[in-house]
Tab-separated table of C-alpha atoms in Angstrom:
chain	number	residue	atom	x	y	z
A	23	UNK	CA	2.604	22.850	-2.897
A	24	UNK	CA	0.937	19.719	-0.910
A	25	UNK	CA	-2.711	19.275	0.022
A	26	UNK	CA	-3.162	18.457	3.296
A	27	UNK	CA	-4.945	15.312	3.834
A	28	UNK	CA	-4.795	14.061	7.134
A	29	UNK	CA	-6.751	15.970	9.542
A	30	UNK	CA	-6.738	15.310	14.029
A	31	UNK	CA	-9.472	16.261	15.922
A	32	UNK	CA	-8.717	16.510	19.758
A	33	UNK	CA	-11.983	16.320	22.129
A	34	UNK	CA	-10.991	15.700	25.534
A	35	UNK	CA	-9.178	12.512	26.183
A	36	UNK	CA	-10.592	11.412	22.444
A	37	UNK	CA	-8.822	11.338	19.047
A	38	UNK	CA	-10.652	11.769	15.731
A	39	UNK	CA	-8.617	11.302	12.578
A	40	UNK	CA	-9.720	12.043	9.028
A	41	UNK	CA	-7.134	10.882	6.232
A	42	UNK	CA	-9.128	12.506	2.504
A	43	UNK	CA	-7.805	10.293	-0.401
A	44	UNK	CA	-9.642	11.735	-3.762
A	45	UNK	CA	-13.200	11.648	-2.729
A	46	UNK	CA	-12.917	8.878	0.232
A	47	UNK	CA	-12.747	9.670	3.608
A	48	UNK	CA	-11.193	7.060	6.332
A	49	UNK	CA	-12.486	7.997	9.482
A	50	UNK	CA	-10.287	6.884	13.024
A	51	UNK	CA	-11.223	6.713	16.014
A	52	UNK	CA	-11.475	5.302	19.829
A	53	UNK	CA	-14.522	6.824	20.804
A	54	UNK	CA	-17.580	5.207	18.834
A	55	UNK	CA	-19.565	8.326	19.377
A	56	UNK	CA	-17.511	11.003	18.148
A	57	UNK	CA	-16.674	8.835	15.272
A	58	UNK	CA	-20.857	8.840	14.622
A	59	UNK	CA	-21.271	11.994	15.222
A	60	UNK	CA	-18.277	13.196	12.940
A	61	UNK	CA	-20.028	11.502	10.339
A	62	UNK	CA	-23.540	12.621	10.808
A	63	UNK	CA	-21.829	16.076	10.643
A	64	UNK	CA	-20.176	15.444	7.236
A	65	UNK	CA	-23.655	13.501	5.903
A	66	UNK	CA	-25.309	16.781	6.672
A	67	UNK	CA	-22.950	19.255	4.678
A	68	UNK	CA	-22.294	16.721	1.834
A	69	UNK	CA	-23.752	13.851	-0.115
A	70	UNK	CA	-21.892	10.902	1.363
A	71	UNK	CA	-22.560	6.808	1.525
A	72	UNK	CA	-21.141	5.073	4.912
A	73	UNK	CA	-19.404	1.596	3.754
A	74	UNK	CA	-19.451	0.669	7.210
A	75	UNK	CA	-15.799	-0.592	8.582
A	76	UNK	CA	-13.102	-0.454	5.702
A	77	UNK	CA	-12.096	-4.205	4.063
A	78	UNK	CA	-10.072	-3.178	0.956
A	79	UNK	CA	-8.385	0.247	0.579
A	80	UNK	CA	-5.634	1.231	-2.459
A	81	UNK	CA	-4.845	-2.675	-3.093
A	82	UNK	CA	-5.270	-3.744	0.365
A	83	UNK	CA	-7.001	-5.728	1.921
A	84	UNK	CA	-7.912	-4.661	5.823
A	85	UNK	CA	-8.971	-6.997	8.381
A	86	UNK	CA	-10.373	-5.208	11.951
A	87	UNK	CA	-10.502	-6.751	15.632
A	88	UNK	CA	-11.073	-5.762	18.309
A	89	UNK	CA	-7.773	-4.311	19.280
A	90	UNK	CA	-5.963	-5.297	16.022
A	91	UNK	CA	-5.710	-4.260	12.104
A	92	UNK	CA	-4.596	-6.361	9.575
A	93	UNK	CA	-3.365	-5.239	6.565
A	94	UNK	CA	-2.834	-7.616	3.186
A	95	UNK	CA	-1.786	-7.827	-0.403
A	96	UNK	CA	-2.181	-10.805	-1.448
A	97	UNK	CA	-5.157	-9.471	-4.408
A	98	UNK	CA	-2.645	-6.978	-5.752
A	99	UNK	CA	0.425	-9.386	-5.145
A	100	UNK	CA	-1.467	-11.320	-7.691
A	101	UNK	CA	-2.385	-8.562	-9.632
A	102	UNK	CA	1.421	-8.239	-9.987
A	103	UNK	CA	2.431	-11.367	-11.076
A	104	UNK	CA	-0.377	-11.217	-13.830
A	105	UNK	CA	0.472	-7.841	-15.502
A	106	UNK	CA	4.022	-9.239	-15.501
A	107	UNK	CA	2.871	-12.333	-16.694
A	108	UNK	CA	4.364	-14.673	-14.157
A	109	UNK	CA	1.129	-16.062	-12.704
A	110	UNK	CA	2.653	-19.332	-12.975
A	111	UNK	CA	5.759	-19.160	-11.208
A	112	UNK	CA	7.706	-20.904	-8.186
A	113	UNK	CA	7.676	-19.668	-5.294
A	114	UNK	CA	10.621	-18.976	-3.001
A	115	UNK	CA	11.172	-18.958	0.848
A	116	UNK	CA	13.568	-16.046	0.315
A	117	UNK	CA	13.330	-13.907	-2.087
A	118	UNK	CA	16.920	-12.793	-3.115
A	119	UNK	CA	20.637	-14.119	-1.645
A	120	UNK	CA	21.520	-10.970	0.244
A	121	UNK	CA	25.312	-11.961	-0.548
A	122	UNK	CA	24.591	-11.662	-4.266
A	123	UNK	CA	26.488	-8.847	-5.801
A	124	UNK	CA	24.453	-6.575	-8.494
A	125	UNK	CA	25.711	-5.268	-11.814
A	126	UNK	CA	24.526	-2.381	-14.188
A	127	UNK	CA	27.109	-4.121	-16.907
A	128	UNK	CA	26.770	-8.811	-16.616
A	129	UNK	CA	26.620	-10.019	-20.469
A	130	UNK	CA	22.561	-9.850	-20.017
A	131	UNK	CA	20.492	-8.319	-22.324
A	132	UNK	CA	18.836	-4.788	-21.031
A	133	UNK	CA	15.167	-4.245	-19.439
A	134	UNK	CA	12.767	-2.299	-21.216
A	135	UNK	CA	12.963	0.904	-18.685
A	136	UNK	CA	9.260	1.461	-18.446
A	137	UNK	CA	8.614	-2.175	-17.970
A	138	UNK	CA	11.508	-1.498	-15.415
A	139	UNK	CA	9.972	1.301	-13.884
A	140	UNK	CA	6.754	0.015	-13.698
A	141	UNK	CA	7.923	-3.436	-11.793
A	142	UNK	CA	9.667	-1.770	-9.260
A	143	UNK	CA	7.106	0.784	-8.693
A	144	UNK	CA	4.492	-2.208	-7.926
A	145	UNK	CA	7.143	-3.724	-5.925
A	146	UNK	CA	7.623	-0.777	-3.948
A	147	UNK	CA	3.985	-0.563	-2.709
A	148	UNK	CA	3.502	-4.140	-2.056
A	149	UNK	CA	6.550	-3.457	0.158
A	150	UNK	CA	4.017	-1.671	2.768
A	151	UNK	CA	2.548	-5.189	3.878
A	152	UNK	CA	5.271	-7.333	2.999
A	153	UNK	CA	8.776	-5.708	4.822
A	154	UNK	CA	10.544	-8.598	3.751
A	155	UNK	CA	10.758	-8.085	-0.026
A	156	UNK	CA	12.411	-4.711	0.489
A	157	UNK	CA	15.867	-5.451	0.645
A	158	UNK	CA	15.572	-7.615	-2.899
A	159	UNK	CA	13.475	-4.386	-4.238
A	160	UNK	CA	15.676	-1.677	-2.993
A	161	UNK	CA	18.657	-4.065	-4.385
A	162	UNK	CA	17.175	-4.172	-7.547
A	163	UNK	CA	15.753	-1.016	-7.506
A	164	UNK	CA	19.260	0.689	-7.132
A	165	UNK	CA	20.441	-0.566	-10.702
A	166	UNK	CA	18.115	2.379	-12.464
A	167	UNK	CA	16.168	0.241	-14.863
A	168	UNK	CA	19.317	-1.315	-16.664
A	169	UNK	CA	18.743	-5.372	-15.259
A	170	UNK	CA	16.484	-7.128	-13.390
């Protein structure tokens, strides 16, 4: 069984969206004043703290324009390369040959599958701001924890 944790509000023309993530709200909107008010609403019923427009969400980091959102990675990118202890390695213009065939069984030693696990989990999520590591990830990904 799911919770649900993305809630629409229609009023009129206007569109309120409420996503819940453990005990922070992200509140969407194009009407200013129903976004407010929506607020005001919750601040009444429960004790809550407005941050003001979201910057950094889950390991992201959000930038807002006018008619734009940016999303980036680059803190938990970095994150990444330390718990993996690579901070100090080269970086490439492409991350894997897409020709390169992929073996469970190559003469190399195994990967720890935890370690594994836990690489290509963090590579899956960084994957949400950064579309073009996905094919190396999902390539990767598709041996089961037996080589990197």
């Amino acid at each position: 069984m799911s919770e649900a944790t993305l809630y629409v509000k229609h009023k009129g023309d206007d569109l309120l969206i409420v996503s819940l993530y453990v005990d922070d709200l992200l509140i969407i909107g194009g009407n200013a004043k129903l976004v407010e008010e929506f607020k005001r609403e919750m601040m009444q019923i429960f004790e809550m703290t407005d941050l003001g427009l979201m910057t950094y969400f889950l390991g992201m980091e959000i930038k807002q324009l006018e008619d734009e959102v940016f999303i980036c990675q680059k803190k938990y990118a970095k994150e990444i390369l330390k718990k993996f202890h690579m901070e100090d390695c080269k970086a490439m213009a492409t991350p894997m040959n897409q020709k390169e065939s992929l073996s469970k069984e190559d003469g190399t030693d195994r990967v720890e599958e935890g370690y594994f696990r836990s690489l290509i989990g963090c590579l899956m999520y960084l994957t949400a701001s950064r579309p073009d590591i996905l094919f190396s990830e999902f390539s990767h990904g598709a041996l089961r924890s037996k080589k990197l």
